[in-house]
mmCIF file of C-alpha atoms and ligand atoms in Angstrom:
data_model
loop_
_atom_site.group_PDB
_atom_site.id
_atom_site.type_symbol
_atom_site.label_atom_id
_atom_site.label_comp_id
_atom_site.label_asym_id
_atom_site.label_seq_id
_atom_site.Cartn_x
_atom_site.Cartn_y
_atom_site.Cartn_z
ATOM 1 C CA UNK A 185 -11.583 -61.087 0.293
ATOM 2 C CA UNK A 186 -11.437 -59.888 -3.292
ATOM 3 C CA UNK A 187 -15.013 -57.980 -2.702
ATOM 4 C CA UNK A 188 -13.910 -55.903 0.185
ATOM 5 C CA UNK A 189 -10.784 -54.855 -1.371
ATOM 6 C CA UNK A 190 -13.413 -53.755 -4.483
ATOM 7 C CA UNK A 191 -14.621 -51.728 -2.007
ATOM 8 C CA UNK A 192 -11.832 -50.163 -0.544
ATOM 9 C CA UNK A 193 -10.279 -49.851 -4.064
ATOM 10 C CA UNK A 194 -13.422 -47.999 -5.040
ATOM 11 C CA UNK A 195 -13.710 -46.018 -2.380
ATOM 12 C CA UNK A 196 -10.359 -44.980 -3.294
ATOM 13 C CA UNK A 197 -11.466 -44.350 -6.645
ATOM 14 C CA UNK A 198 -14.209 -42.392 -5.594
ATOM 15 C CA UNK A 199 -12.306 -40.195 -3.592
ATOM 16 C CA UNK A 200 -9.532 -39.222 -6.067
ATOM 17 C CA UNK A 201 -12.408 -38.450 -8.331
ATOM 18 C CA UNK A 202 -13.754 -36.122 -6.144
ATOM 19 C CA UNK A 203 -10.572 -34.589 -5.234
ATOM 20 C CA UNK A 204 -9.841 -34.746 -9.201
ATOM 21 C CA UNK A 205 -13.285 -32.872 -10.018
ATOM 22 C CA UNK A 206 -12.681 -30.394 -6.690
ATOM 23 C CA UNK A 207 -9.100 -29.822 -8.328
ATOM 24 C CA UNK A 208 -10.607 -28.853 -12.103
ATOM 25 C CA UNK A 209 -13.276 -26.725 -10.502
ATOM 26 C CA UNK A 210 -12.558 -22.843 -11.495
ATOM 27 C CA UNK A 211 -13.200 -21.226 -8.254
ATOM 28 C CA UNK A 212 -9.528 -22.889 -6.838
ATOM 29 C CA UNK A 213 -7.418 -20.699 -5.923
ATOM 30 C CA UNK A 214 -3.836 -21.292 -7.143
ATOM 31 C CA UNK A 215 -0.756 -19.275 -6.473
ATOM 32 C CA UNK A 216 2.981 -19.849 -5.930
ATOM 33 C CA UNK A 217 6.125 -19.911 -8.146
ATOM 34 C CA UNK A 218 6.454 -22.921 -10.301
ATOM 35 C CA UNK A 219 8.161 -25.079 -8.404
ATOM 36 C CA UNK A 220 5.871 -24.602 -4.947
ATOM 37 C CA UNK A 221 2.635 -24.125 -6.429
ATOM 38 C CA UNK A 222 -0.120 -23.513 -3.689
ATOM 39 C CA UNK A 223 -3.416 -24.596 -4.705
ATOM 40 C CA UNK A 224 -6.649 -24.084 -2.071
ATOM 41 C CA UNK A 225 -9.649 -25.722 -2.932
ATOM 42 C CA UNK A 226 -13.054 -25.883 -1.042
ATOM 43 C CA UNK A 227 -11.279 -28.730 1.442
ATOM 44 C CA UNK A 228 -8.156 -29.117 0.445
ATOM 45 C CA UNK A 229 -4.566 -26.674 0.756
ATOM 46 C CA UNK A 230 -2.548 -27.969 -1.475
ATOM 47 C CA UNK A 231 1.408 -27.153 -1.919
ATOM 48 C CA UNK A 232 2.964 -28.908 -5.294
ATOM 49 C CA UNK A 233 6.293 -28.963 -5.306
ATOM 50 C CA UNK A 234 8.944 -31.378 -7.949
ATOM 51 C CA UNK A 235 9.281 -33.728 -5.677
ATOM 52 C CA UNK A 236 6.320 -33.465 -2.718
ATOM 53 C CA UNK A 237 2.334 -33.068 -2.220
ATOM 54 C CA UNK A 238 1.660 -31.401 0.769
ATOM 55 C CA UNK A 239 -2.052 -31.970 1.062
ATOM 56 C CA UNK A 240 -3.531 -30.508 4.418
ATOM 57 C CA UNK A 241 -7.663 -30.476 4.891
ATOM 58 C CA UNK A 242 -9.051 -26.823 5.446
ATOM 59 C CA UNK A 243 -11.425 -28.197 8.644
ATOM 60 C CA UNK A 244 -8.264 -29.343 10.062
ATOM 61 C CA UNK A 245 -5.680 -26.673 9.638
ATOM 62 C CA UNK A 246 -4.066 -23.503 11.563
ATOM 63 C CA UNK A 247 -2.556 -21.233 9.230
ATOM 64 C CA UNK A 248 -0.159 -18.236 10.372
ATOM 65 C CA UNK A 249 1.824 -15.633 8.680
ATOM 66 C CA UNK A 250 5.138 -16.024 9.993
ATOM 67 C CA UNK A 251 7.483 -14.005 7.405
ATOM 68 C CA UNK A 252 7.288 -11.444 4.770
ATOM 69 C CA UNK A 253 10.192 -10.253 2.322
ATOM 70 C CA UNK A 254 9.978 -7.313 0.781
ATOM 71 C CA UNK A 255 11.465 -7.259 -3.018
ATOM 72 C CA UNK A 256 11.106 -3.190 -4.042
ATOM 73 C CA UNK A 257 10.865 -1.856 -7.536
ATOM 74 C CA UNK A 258 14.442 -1.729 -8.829
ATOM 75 C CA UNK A 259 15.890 -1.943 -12.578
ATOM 76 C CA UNK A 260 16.078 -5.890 -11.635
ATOM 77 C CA UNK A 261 12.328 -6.070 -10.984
ATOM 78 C CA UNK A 262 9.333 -4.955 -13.190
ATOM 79 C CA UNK A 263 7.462 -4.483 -10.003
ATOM 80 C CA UNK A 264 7.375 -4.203 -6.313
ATOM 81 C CA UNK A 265 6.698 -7.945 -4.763
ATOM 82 C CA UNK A 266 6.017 -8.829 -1.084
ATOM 83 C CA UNK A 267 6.534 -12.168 -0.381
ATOM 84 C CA UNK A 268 4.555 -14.079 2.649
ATOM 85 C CA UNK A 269 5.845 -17.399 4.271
ATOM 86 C CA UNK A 270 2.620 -19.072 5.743
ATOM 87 C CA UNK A 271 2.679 -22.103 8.199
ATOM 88 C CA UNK A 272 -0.032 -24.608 7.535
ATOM 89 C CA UNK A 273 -0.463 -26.138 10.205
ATOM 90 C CA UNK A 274 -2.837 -29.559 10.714
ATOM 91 C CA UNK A 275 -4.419 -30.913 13.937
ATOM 92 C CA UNK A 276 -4.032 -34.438 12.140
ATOM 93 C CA UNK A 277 -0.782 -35.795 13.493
ATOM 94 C CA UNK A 278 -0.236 -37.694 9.693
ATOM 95 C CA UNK A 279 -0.138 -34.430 8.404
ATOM 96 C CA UNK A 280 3.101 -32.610 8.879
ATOM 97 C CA UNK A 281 3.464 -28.589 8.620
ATOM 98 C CA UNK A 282 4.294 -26.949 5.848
ATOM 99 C CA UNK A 283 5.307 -23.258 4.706
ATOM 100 C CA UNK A 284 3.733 -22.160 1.432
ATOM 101 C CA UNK A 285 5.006 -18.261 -0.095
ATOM 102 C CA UNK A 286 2.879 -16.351 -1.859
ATOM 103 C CA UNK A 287 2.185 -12.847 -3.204
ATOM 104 C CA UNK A 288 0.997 -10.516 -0.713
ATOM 105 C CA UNK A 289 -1.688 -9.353 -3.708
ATOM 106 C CA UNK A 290 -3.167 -12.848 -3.739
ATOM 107 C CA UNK A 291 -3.665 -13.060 0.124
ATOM 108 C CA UNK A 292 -6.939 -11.253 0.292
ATOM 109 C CA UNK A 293 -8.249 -14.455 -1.920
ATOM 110 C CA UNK A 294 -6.260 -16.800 0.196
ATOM 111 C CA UNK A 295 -8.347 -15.566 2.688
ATOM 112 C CA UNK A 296 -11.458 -15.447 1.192
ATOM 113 C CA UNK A 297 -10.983 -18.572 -0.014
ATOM 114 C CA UNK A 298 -10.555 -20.454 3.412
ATOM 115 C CA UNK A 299 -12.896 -21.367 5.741
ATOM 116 C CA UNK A 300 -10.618 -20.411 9.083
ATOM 117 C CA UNK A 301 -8.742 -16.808 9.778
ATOM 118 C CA UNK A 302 -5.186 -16.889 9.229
ATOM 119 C CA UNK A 303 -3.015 -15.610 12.267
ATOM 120 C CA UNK A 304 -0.287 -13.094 11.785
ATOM 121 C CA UNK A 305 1.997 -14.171 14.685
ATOM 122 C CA UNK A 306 4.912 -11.921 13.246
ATOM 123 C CA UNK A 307 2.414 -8.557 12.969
ATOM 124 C CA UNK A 308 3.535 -8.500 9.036
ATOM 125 C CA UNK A 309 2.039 -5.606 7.624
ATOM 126 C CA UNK A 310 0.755 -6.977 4.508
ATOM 127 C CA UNK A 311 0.517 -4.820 1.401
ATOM 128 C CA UNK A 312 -2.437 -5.977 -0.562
ATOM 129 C CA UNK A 313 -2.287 -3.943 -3.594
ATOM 130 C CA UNK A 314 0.286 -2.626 -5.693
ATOM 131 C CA UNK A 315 -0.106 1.075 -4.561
ATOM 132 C CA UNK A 316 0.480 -0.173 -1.104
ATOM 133 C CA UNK A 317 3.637 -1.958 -2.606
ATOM 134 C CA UNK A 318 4.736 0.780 -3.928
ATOM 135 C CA UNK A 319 4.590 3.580 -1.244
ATOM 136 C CA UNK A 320 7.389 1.562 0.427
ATOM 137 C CA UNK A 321 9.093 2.545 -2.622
ATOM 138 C CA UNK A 322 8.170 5.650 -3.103
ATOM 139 C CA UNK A 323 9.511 6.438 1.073
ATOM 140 C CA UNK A 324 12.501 5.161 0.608
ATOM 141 C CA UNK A 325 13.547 6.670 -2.364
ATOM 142 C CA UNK A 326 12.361 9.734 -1.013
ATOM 143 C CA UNK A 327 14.361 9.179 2.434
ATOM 144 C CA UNK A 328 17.592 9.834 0.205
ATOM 145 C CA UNK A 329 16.727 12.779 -1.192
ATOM 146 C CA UNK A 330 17.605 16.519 -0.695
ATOM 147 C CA UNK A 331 15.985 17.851 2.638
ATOM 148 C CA UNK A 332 14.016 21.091 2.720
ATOM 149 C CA UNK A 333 14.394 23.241 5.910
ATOM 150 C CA UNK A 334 11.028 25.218 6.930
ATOM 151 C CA UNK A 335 12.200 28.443 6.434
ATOM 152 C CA UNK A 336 11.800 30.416 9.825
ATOM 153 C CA UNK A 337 8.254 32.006 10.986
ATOM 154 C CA UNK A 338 6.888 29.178 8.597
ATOM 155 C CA UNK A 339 4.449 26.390 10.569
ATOM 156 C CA UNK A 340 3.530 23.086 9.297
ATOM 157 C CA UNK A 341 -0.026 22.519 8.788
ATOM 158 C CA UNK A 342 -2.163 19.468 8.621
ATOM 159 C CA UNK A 343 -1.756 17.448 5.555
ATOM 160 C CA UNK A 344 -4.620 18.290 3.827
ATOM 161 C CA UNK A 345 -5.102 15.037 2.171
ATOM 162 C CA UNK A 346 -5.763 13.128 5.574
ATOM 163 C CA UNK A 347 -5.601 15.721 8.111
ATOM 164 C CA UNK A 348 -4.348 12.769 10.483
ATOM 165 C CA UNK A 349 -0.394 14.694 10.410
ATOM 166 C CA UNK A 350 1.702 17.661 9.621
ATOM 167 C CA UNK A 351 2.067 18.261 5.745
ATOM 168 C CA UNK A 352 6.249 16.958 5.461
ATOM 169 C CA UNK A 353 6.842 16.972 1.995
ATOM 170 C CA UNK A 354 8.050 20.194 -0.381
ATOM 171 C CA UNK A 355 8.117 19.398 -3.670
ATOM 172 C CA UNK A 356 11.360 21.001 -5.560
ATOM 173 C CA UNK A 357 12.614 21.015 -8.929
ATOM 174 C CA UNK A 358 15.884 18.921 -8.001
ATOM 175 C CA UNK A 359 16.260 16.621 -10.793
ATOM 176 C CA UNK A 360 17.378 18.921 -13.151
ATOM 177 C CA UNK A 361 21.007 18.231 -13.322
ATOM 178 C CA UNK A 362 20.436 14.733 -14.400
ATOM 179 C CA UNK A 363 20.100 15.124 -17.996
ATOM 180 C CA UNK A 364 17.804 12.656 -18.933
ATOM 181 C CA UNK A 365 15.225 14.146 -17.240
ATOM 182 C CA UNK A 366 15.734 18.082 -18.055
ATOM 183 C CA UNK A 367 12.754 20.065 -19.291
ATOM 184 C CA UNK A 368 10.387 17.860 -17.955
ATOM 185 C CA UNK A 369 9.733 18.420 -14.103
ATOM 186 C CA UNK A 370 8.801 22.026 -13.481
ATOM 187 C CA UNK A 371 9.221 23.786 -10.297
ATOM 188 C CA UNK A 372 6.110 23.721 -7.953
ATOM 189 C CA UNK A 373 5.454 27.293 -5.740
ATOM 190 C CA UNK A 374 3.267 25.338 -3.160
ATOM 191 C CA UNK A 375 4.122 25.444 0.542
ATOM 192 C CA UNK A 376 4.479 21.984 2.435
ATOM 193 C CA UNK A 377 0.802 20.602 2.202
ATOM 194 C CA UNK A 378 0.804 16.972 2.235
ATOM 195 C CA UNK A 379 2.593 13.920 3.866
ATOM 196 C CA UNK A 380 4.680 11.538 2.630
ATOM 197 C CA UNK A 381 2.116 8.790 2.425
ATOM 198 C CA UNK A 382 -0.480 10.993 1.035
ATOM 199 C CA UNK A 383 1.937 12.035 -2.000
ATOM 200 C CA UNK A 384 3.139 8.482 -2.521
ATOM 201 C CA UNK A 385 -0.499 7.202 -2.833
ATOM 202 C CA UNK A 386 -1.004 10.444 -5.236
ATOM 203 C CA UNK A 387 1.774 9.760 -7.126
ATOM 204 C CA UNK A 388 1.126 5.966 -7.599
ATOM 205 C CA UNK A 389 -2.837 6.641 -8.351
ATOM 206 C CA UNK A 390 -1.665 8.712 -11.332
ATOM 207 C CA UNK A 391 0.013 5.824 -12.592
ATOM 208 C CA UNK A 392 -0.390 3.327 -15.572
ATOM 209 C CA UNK A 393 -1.496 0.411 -13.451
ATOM 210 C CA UNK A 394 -0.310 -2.087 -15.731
ATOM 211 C CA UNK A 395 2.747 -0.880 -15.802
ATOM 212 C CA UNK A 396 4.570 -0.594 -13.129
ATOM 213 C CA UNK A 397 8.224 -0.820 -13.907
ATOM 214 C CA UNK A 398 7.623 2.757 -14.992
ATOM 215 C CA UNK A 399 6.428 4.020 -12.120
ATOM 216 C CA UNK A 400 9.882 5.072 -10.582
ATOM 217 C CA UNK A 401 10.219 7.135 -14.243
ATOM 218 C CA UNK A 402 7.438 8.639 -14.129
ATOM 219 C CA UNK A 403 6.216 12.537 -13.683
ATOM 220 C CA UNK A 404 2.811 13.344 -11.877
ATOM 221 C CA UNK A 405 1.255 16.561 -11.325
ATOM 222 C CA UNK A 406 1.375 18.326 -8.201
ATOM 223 C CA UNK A 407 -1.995 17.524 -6.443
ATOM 224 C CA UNK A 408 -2.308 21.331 -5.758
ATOM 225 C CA UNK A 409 -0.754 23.415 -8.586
ATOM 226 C CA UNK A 410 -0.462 20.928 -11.341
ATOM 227 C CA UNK A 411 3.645 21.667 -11.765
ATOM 228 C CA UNK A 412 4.892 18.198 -12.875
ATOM 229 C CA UNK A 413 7.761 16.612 -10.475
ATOM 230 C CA UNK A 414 9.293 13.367 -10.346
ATOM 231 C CA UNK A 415 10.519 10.988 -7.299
ATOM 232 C CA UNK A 416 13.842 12.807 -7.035
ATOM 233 C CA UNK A 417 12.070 16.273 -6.472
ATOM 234 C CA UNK A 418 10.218 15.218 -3.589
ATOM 235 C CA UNK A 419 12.139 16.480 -0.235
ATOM 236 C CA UNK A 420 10.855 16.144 3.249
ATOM 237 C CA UNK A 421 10.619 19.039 5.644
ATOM 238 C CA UNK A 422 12.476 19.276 8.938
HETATM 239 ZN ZN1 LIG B 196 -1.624 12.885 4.577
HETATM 240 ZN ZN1 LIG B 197 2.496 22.587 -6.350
HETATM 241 ZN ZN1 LIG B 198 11.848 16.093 -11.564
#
């Protein structure tokens, strides 16, 4: 009957317009390369790829973190990226799974922006800001360097920037042999006062936040005596 097919085909209608309107609205959140865009609207998770729309409803979906990768700060990368595979999963047997990546910086709107908590099967420690990014960084640079021995009769006190662990880090003017840096860093007097993390926040919260592929460069002032050091003259104690 050509009337109910009217129907259906504006029913149809209907509901691609509201999916259209829900799809222009500002307050979707989009993310994703270029080529797997992930787009969450009030109802919809959406995952555009060249070839496929995944298309999953919100009321009907599981979603778990089951993967990070971790890209650090390197002369290849501007900035330190972690990358989260998420399984959305729907309770709608028409819908098949799907995996959608995004930024780990974009997950706090992910979340905000869905209606259901998203389960971290793996225990993924997800670094939400950039700092956070980059005191993974900041450690493992550090790991490599020069280590400072206590000398003897000294004790390690609390870090006094969290008092949650013993001060491990000595700041010493190391980089001094590599050229490009001389007369820059200047040697700090300070005994071992803070942790690792402590510093690495420090030194990232004295950064240029919008630029972050200088980060690694850069100098900071000692928290305690204001001596400027860079990465390379941070040691840890033993
Ligand atoms: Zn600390
Ligand atoms: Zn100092
Ligand atoms: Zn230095």
């Amino acid at each position: 009957m050509p009337y109910c097919h009217w129907v259906i085909i504006s029913g149809c209608v209907l509901q691609l317009q509201i999916r259209i309107y829900e799809f222009r609205r500002i307050d979707k959140f989009a993310t994703g390369a270029p080529g797997a865009r992930v787009i969450v609207t009030d109802t919809w998770v959406m995952k555009v790829t060249t070839y496929y729309l995944h298309v999953a409803q919100q009321q009907d979906i599981h979603l778990t973190v089951i993967d990070s990768k971790q890209h650090e700060l390197s002369p290849d990368s501007d900035t330190p990226v972690q990358i989260l595979t998420i399984t959305v999963a729907s309770i709608n047997p028409n819908v098949k799974s799907f995996d959608i990546r995004l930024n780990s910086t974009d997950y706090g709107e992910l979340r905000e922006k869905l209606h259901a908590p998203i389960r971290n099967a793996a225990n993924v420690v997800i670094h939400q800001t950039l700092s956070d990014l980059f005191l993974e960084t900041f450690k493992s640079h550090v790991e490599v360097n020069q280590i400072y021995s206590l000398p003897s009769g000294m004790e390690l006190e609390p870090c006094i920037g969290c008092m949650q662990v013993h001060a491990n880090t000595k700041l010493l003017r190391l980089c001094q042999d590599e050229g490009q840096y001389e007369g820059e860093c200047q040697q700090c007097y300070c005994r071992p006062m803070w942790c690792l993390t402590c510093l690495g926040k420090w030194f990232a919260s004295r950064q240029d936040q919008q630029h972050p592929e200088t980060w690694l460069a850069s100098r900071v002032p000692c928290p305690t005596c204001r001596a400027k050091f860079c990465i390379l003259d941070v040691c840890l104690v033993q």
